[in-house]
Amino acid sequence: FSEENIPLHTELAKLGNEFDKVTGGMKADWDGEEKNQSQLQALLFDKDRSVRERAWKLSMALWQEKRPELNDIYQKMLALRVQIANNAGLTDYREYAFRAYNRFDYAPADSIRFHQAIEAVVVPAAQRIYEHKRLRLGLDAVRPWDVEVDSSSGQPLVPYSGQDELVQGSLNIFQHVDSTLARQFALMAEEGLLDLDTRPGKALGGYCSSLTWRQRPYIFMNGTGTHDDVQTMLHEAGHAFHAFECYSLPYIWQTDVPMEFCEVASMSMELLAAPYLRKEFDGFYSAADAARARIQHLSGIITFLPYMAVVDAFQHWVYTHPDLAMDSAACDETWGQLWDRFMRGVDWSGFEAERVSGWHRKLHIFQVPFYYIEYGMAQVGALQVWRNALDNQAEAVATYRNALKLGGTRSLPELYSAAGTAFRFDEQMLAGLVDLIERTLSQLDSVVE
């Protein structure tokens, strides 16, 4: 803490509002209808490739138009963060951020080793996923507008209609994961603590919050009947179960859990619940559609980790080279080098400006620097929980729940260990998990076909 930094944080908040205003105001005409960035992104799932390409190019044009404004905002943010670190008597803003996030159990060098392990193990796996998609779609090359679309011949997944169906289907799934967790979810439904359907005027997003005095979690989302809504439900339920388990702790401060483990709770639940998406378990899908949903999820884990490494590595460079980073062209060059290093398998030829300016399109880089690697770490933990469950689900879930009960009373390595996992992010660890994912994807492919 430094009193000198209070007005600087205020200035950063104002600049954050400017970023939100610039990016939130991006709109384009689509056949006479105004669409924002979120609506354009939704078109990237369209089976018609010409629709996807048109939507992608329109979206990119909006971002390119705002490059000067975004560069100016970022340079002002960077200068403020450098000063904040100086005022706190620290070497650079990276050191400040690690202290501010209470990262006592790993250092920047550990993050770099994680990047290297991803490059060695996960990047080749992501390339295999993109190549599989290329072959399934019958393309000469996977282009940026082909990344999101489902490569199967099936129609878009429609798992449910209305909140009641989503709640009942989710409850059925949780019954197969663990009866105690299912009772907790049922209690939330009975007490009106699930606000899941979208409606006019409702705030965007989805999250799990906690009513601490009542000792109840609360889930808020904007469901419209898509598979993404099911994934959000399972994810946020994991956070809710974490809250239920933590309520036995005597002091509210003990429920402040590191994000690196909070997301283990939610990501693990997505994986633990996935085998029960099928209607034979009173879930949402036929066997083939459930396989498609799981392929989408597991493939996304593989392709996310290299992107996470780009985002995190970029910020390590920025805040250890702030003088260079004040030049937006240098930022573009570094982002482009990192993109080429980690994001292989998608052909960006002809769109160099869009490729190197991708850092503009990641909110975390502007608003919450260094807050992103947590998702990668948590995913590694969650995959280990899932692997344990494949051997003995009851034991794995009981171990997972016991770890959730610890709240924030243990270090990260101790929390991971309590969940039956290891706080490790080396090549050997990632190789085993990637092999498990790829073997599972192969099995699921045979169901879809």
XYZ file of C-alpha atoms in Angstrom:
449
model
C 0.000 0.000 0.000
C 1.100 3.510 -0.819
C -1.073 6.556 -0.213
C 0.455 8.152 -3.303
C -1.123 5.408 -5.385
C -4.741 6.131 -4.430
C -5.267 8.835 -7.079
C -3.362 6.727 -9.623
C -5.757 3.825 -9.119
C -8.595 6.295 -9.603
C -7.092 7.353 -12.931
C -6.739 3.692 -13.950
C -10.416 3.137 -13.166
C -11.342 6.097 -15.356
C -9.238 4.730 -18.205
C -10.936 1.377 -17.709
C -14.261 3.102 -18.184
C -12.931 4.637 -21.401
C -11.917 1.177 -22.631
C -15.401 -0.147 -21.836
C -16.990 2.795 -23.634
C -14.881 2.340 -26.769
C -15.300 -1.432 -26.973
C -18.912 -1.538 -25.806
C -19.907 1.025 -28.400
C -18.737 -1.027 -31.397
C -21.706 -1.719 -33.675
C -22.126 -2.621 -37.308
C -24.948 -2.946 -39.807
C -25.941 -6.515 -40.647
C -28.597 -6.600 -43.349
C -30.298 -3.559 -41.928
C -30.004 -4.704 -38.321
C -27.503 -3.221 -35.881
C -25.293 -5.858 -34.230
C -22.732 -5.440 -31.450
C -19.539 -7.447 -31.033
C -21.228 -10.199 -29.006
C -23.874 -10.662 -31.675
C -21.250 -10.759 -34.426
C -19.260 -13.354 -32.452
C -22.347 -15.561 -32.256
C -22.383 -15.701 -36.064
C -18.995 -17.447 -36.010
C -20.887 -20.648 -35.066
C -22.987 -20.500 -38.264
C -22.665 -23.553 -40.519
C -22.520 -21.266 -43.585
C -18.857 -20.397 -44.057
C -19.649 -17.223 -46.012
C -21.687 -15.942 -43.054
C -18.809 -16.686 -40.656
C -16.235 -14.986 -42.863
C -18.382 -11.906 -43.347
C -19.090 -11.619 -39.594
C -15.414 -12.082 -38.698
C -14.230 -9.435 -41.158
C -16.893 -7.010 -39.997
C -15.897 -7.548 -36.375
C -12.213 -7.071 -37.168
C -12.957 -3.873 -39.075
C -14.586 -2.437 -35.961
C -11.497 -3.250 -33.873
C -9.085 -1.896 -36.475
C -10.973 1.389 -36.582
C -10.410 1.833 -32.839
C -6.695 1.012 -32.801
C -5.482 4.609 -32.199
C -7.865 5.132 -29.266
C -7.000 1.762 -27.687
C -3.267 2.365 -28.082
C -3.621 5.729 -26.355
C -5.603 4.234 -23.443
C -3.087 1.439 -22.974
C -0.045 3.725 -22.979
C -1.653 5.874 -20.283
C -2.466 2.748 -18.246
C 1.072 1.452 -18.606
C 2.618 4.727 -17.411
C 0.344 4.742 -14.350
C 1.186 1.147 -13.472
C 4.916 1.813 -13.728
C 4.483 4.722 -11.325
C 2.376 2.630 -8.953
C 5.125 0.015 -8.726
C 7.747 2.718 -8.154
C 5.679 4.316 -5.390
C 5.376 0.933 -3.680
C 9.174 0.535 -3.754
C 9.081 -2.491 -6.063
C 11.230 -3.375 -9.058
C 8.451 -3.337 -11.661
C 4.696 -3.753 -12.029
C 5.032 -7.502 -12.439
C 6.418 -7.735 -8.915
C 3.626 -5.425 -7.726
C 0.903 -7.544 -9.403
C 2.183 -10.787 -7.918
C 2.137 -9.202 -4.463
C -1.287 -7.640 -5.027
C -2.752 -11.015 -6.073
C -1.241 -12.741 -3.012
C 0.780 -15.112 -5.178
C 2.883 -16.574 -2.391
C 3.157 -20.088 -3.840
C 4.603 -19.394 -7.282
C 6.819 -16.805 -8.927
C 7.144 -15.332 -12.431
C 9.715 -18.014 -13.263
C 7.073 -20.678 -12.608
C 4.718 -18.946 -15.038
C 7.447 -18.970 -17.693
C 8.018 -22.703 -17.151
C 4.290 -23.277 -17.580
C 4.426 -21.407 -20.915
C 7.327 -23.592 -22.032
C 5.505 -26.791 -21.090
C 2.438 -25.633 -23.041
C 4.621 -24.891 -26.074
C 6.205 -28.351 -25.926
C 3.105 -30.440 -25.212
C -0.170 -28.601 -25.812
C 0.636 -26.595 -28.955
C 1.185 -29.766 -31.048
C -2.082 -31.186 -29.674
C -3.911 -27.988 -30.652
C -2.454 -28.299 -34.151
C -3.865 -31.829 -34.347
C -7.298 -30.531 -33.325
C -7.234 -27.831 -36.000
C -6.086 -30.367 -38.612
C -8.911 -32.710 -37.624
C -11.347 -29.818 -38.012
C -9.873 -28.944 -41.409
C -10.414 -32.476 -42.654
C -13.939 -32.733 -41.202
C -14.954 -29.418 -42.796
C -13.220 -30.269 -46.085
C -11.131 -27.086 -46.116
C -7.770 -26.248 -47.673
C -6.894 -24.409 -44.446
C -8.572 -23.449 -41.172
C -9.069 -19.701 -41.254
C -9.857 -17.479 -38.226
C -13.579 -17.606 -39.023
C -13.552 -21.442 -38.928
C -12.230 -21.845 -35.395
C -15.513 -21.800 -33.456
C -17.878 -23.724 -35.720
C -18.864 -27.313 -34.884
C -17.258 -29.549 -37.524
C -19.893 -32.295 -37.254
C -22.834 -32.497 -39.640
C -25.367 -32.088 -36.813
C -27.542 -29.080 -36.214
C -26.780 -26.654 -33.324
C -27.416 -28.260 -29.944
C -30.713 -27.281 -28.285
C -30.589 -28.883 -24.831
C -33.562 -27.295 -23.083
C -36.400 -24.779 -23.217
C -36.880 -22.550 -20.191
C -35.397 -22.418 -16.711
C -37.385 -25.337 -15.293
C -35.962 -27.764 -17.852
C -32.417 -26.498 -17.255
C -32.805 -26.896 -13.493
C -34.310 -30.384 -13.695
C -31.748 -31.647 -16.208
C -28.878 -30.242 -14.142
C -30.291 -31.772 -10.965
C -30.514 -35.160 -12.660
C -26.871 -34.896 -13.700
C -25.708 -33.908 -10.203
C -27.536 -36.933 -8.770
C -25.137 -39.112 -10.741
C -22.095 -37.106 -9.636
C -22.862 -36.981 -5.883
C -26.142 -37.136 -3.963
C -25.091 -34.499 -1.413
C -24.214 -32.019 -4.135
C -27.568 -32.730 -5.780
C -29.380 -31.944 -2.517
C -27.478 -28.642 -2.264
C -28.522 -27.739 -5.809
C -32.130 -28.725 -5.095
C -32.096 -26.472 -2.025
C -31.036 -23.523 -4.196
C -33.901 -24.227 -6.584
C -36.427 -24.522 -3.737
C -35.300 -21.231 -2.182
C -35.376 -19.246 -5.425
C -31.593 -18.858 -5.637
C -31.336 -19.692 -9.351
C -31.993 -16.801 -11.777
C -31.143 -18.438 -15.095
C -33.313 -17.212 -18.012
C -32.532 -14.043 -19.896
C -35.154 -11.270 -19.983
C -35.390 -7.627 -21.114
C -33.348 -5.289 -18.956
C -31.445 -8.065 -17.190
C -27.731 -7.449 -16.668
C -25.413 -9.452 -18.907
C -23.132 -12.295 -17.856
C -23.242 -15.227 -15.511
C -21.776 -15.763 -12.063
C -22.170 -17.375 -8.659
C -22.350 -15.058 -5.674
C -22.810 -15.765 -1.957
C -25.411 -14.628 0.550
C -23.005 -14.981 3.441
C -25.328 -14.343 6.374
C -27.889 -16.836 5.054
C -25.063 -19.228 4.087
C -26.442 -19.753 0.625
C -24.902 -19.334 -2.829
C -26.841 -17.673 -5.652
C -26.460 -18.315 -9.407
C -27.233 -15.648 -12.010
C -27.031 -16.159 -15.780
C -28.690 -15.301 -19.094
C -29.817 -18.626 -20.514
C -31.312 -18.801 -24.002
C -31.392 -22.584 -24.527
C -27.880 -23.198 -25.895
C -25.230 -25.695 -24.859
C -23.085 -22.811 -23.592
C -25.828 -22.226 -21.027
C -25.516 -25.821 -19.825
C -21.747 -25.402 -19.493
C -22.276 -22.158 -17.568
C -24.769 -23.899 -15.283
C -22.366 -26.753 -14.479
C -19.466 -24.324 -14.001
C -21.314 -21.955 -11.695
C -22.752 -24.894 -9.752
C -19.166 -25.898 -8.993
C -18.650 -22.492 -7.406
C -21.916 -22.905 -5.503
C -20.840 -26.277 -4.108
C -17.557 -24.656 -3.051
C -19.526 -22.015 -1.152
C -21.695 -24.633 0.585
C -18.605 -26.541 1.729
C -16.892 -23.368 3.006
C -19.831 -22.266 5.167
C -18.645 -24.585 7.944
C -15.554 -22.388 8.463
C -15.814 -20.098 11.525
C -14.468 -16.848 10.027
C -15.550 -15.119 6.839
C -11.935 -14.345 5.869
C -11.260 -18.074 5.666
C -13.685 -18.310 2.753
C -11.426 -16.065 0.635
C -9.994 -18.765 -1.636
C -7.219 -18.138 -4.209
C -8.601 -17.904 -7.746
C -6.171 -20.612 -8.838
C -8.231 -23.028 -6.718
C -11.688 -21.422 -6.954
C -11.707 -22.300 -10.633
C -10.649 -25.883 -9.879
C -14.002 -26.224 -8.112
C -15.976 -25.007 -11.120
C -13.924 -26.528 -13.946
C -13.858 -29.901 -12.190
C -17.650 -29.924 -12.027
C -17.890 -29.389 -15.784
C -15.731 -32.476 -16.306
C -17.313 -34.597 -13.568
C -20.796 -33.890 -14.927
C -19.968 -34.398 -18.615
C -20.499 -38.197 -18.764
C -24.099 -37.699 -17.566
C -25.254 -35.245 -20.237
C -26.980 -38.120 -22.023
C -30.733 -38.738 -21.821
C -30.131 -42.250 -20.499
C -29.070 -40.442 -17.296
C -32.045 -38.046 -17.622
C -29.670 -35.417 -18.978
C -30.096 -33.253 -22.063
C -28.833 -35.126 -25.139
C -28.827 -38.213 -27.267
C -25.558 -40.168 -27.141
C -24.330 -38.543 -30.364
C -25.210 -34.997 -29.291
C -23.677 -35.525 -25.847
C -20.495 -36.671 -27.576
C -20.538 -33.521 -29.726
C -20.915 -31.371 -26.609
C -18.007 -33.116 -24.890
C -15.808 -32.848 -27.987
C -16.460 -29.106 -28.045
C -15.554 -28.829 -24.350
C -12.401 -30.971 -24.373
C -11.104 -29.510 -27.645
C -11.639 -26.064 -26.169
C -9.447 -26.924 -23.191
C -6.591 -27.866 -25.517
C -6.910 -24.779 -27.718
C -7.368 -22.443 -24.748
C -4.078 -23.216 -23.008
C -1.821 -21.894 -25.823
C -3.925 -18.733 -25.991
C -3.632 -18.328 -22.235
C 0.143 -18.572 -22.617
C 0.127 -15.804 -25.245
C -1.892 -13.477 -23.000
C 0.247 -14.142 -19.931
C 3.621 -14.082 -21.709
C 2.716 -10.800 -23.419
C 2.181 -9.155 -20.041
C 5.449 -10.505 -18.660
C 7.160 -8.791 -21.590
C 5.204 -5.534 -21.256
C 5.853 -4.968 -17.561
C 9.511 -5.959 -17.660
C 10.084 -3.797 -20.772
C 7.784 -0.810 -20.152
C 9.870 1.632 -22.198
C 9.579 -0.587 -25.271
C 5.921 -1.330 -24.590
C 5.071 2.386 -24.723
C 5.433 1.946 -28.507
C 2.290 0.236 -29.800
C 4.213 -1.076 -32.810
C 6.538 -2.937 -30.430
C 3.490 -4.404 -28.668
C 2.141 -5.575 -32.021
C 5.481 -7.143 -32.894
C 5.751 -8.997 -29.570
C 2.150 -10.209 -29.699
C 2.745 -11.429 -33.266
C 5.874 -13.339 -32.219
C 4.042 -14.969 -29.323
C 1.098 -15.787 -31.575
C 3.397 -17.549 -34.045
C 5.028 -19.435 -31.174
C 1.867 -20.724 -29.514
C -1.108 -20.406 -31.888
C -0.275 -22.769 -34.741
C -2.752 -24.449 -37.025
C -4.886 -21.491 -38.171
C -4.052 -19.599 -41.357
C -4.078 -15.811 -40.827
C -2.463 -14.946 -44.191
C -3.756 -11.675 -45.570
C -4.737 -10.442 -42.118
C -1.431 -9.422 -40.574
C -2.771 -6.256 -38.923
C -5.604 -8.209 -37.319
C -3.227 -10.915 -36.090
C -0.660 -8.652 -34.410
C -3.249 -6.368 -32.799
C -4.998 -9.250 -31.029
C -3.907 -7.879 -27.656
C -6.487 -5.116 -28.108
C -9.210 -7.770 -28.045
C -8.365 -9.178 -24.587
C -10.027 -7.205 -21.796
C -7.711 -8.622 -19.112
C -4.669 -6.985 -20.706
C -6.223 -3.566 -20.231
C -8.295 -3.994 -17.077
C -6.666 -6.697 -14.907
C -3.073 -7.328 -15.995
C -1.578 -10.707 -15.028
C -5.017 -12.050 -14.108
C -5.316 -14.923 -16.599
C -2.834 -17.658 -15.795
C -5.180 -18.712 -12.971
C -7.508 -20.242 -15.557
C -4.716 -22.366 -16.996
C -3.520 -23.540 -13.594
C -7.047 -24.383 -12.491
C -7.695 -26.325 -15.681
C -4.672 -28.509 -14.974
C -6.041 -29.162 -11.483
C -9.546 -29.905 -12.780
C -8.255 -32.368 -15.363
C -6.511 -34.262 -12.575
C -9.768 -34.432 -10.574
C -11.495 -35.828 -13.674
C -8.696 -38.364 -14.206
C -9.105 -39.519 -10.603
C -12.865 -39.877 -11.121
C -12.342 -42.171 -14.097
C -10.667 -44.622 -11.706
C -13.021 -44.164 -8.739
C -15.669 -41.476 -8.985
C -17.010 -41.719 -5.429
C -13.545 -41.443 -3.928
C -12.489 -38.642 -6.281
C -15.621 -36.580 -5.547
C -15.287 -37.116 -1.782
C -11.652 -35.961 -1.946
C -12.641 -32.966 -4.078
C -15.370 -31.981 -1.590
C -12.986 -32.284 1.372
C -10.600 -29.902 -0.373
C -13.424 -27.403 -0.957
C -14.164 -27.444 2.785
C -10.702 -25.983 3.469
C -11.638 -22.641 1.917
C -8.601 -20.383 1.955
C -6.993 -21.885 5.083
C -4.194 -23.664 3.190
C -1.568 -22.784 0.620
C -2.214 -23.525 -3.051
C -0.021 -26.667 -3.086
C -1.857 -27.924 0.001
C -5.289 -27.225 -1.506
C -4.367 -29.035 -4.715
C -2.975 -31.958 -2.729
C -6.149 -32.148 -0.628
C -8.136 -32.450 -3.876
C -5.987 -35.404 -4.934
C -4.042 -33.331 -7.452
C -0.599 -31.795 -7.769
C 0.229 -28.097 -8.083
C 2.537 -28.823 -11.015
C 2.634 -27.411 -14.517
C 5.582 -29.181 -16.147
C 5.819 -31.105 -19.414
C 5.322 -34.509 -17.783
C 2.109 -33.410 -16.083
C 0.691 -31.795 -19.228
C 1.687 -34.745 -21.418
C -0.354 -37.166 -19.318
C -3.411 -34.913 -19.309
C -3.230 -34.144 -23.035
C -2.969 -37.873 -23.754
C -6.113 -38.482 -21.685
C -8.014 -35.754 -23.546
C -6.934 -37.002 -26.959
C -7.862 -40.612 -26.166
C -11.267 -39.448 -24.942
C -11.788 -37.307 -28.046
C -11.047 -40.327 -30.226
C -13.665 -42.366 -28.368
C -16.227 -39.579 -28.635
C -15.549 -39.131 -32.353
C -16.541 -42.745 -32.940
C -19.907 -42.044 -31.259
C -20.587 -38.983 -33.400
C -19.649 -40.759 -36.596
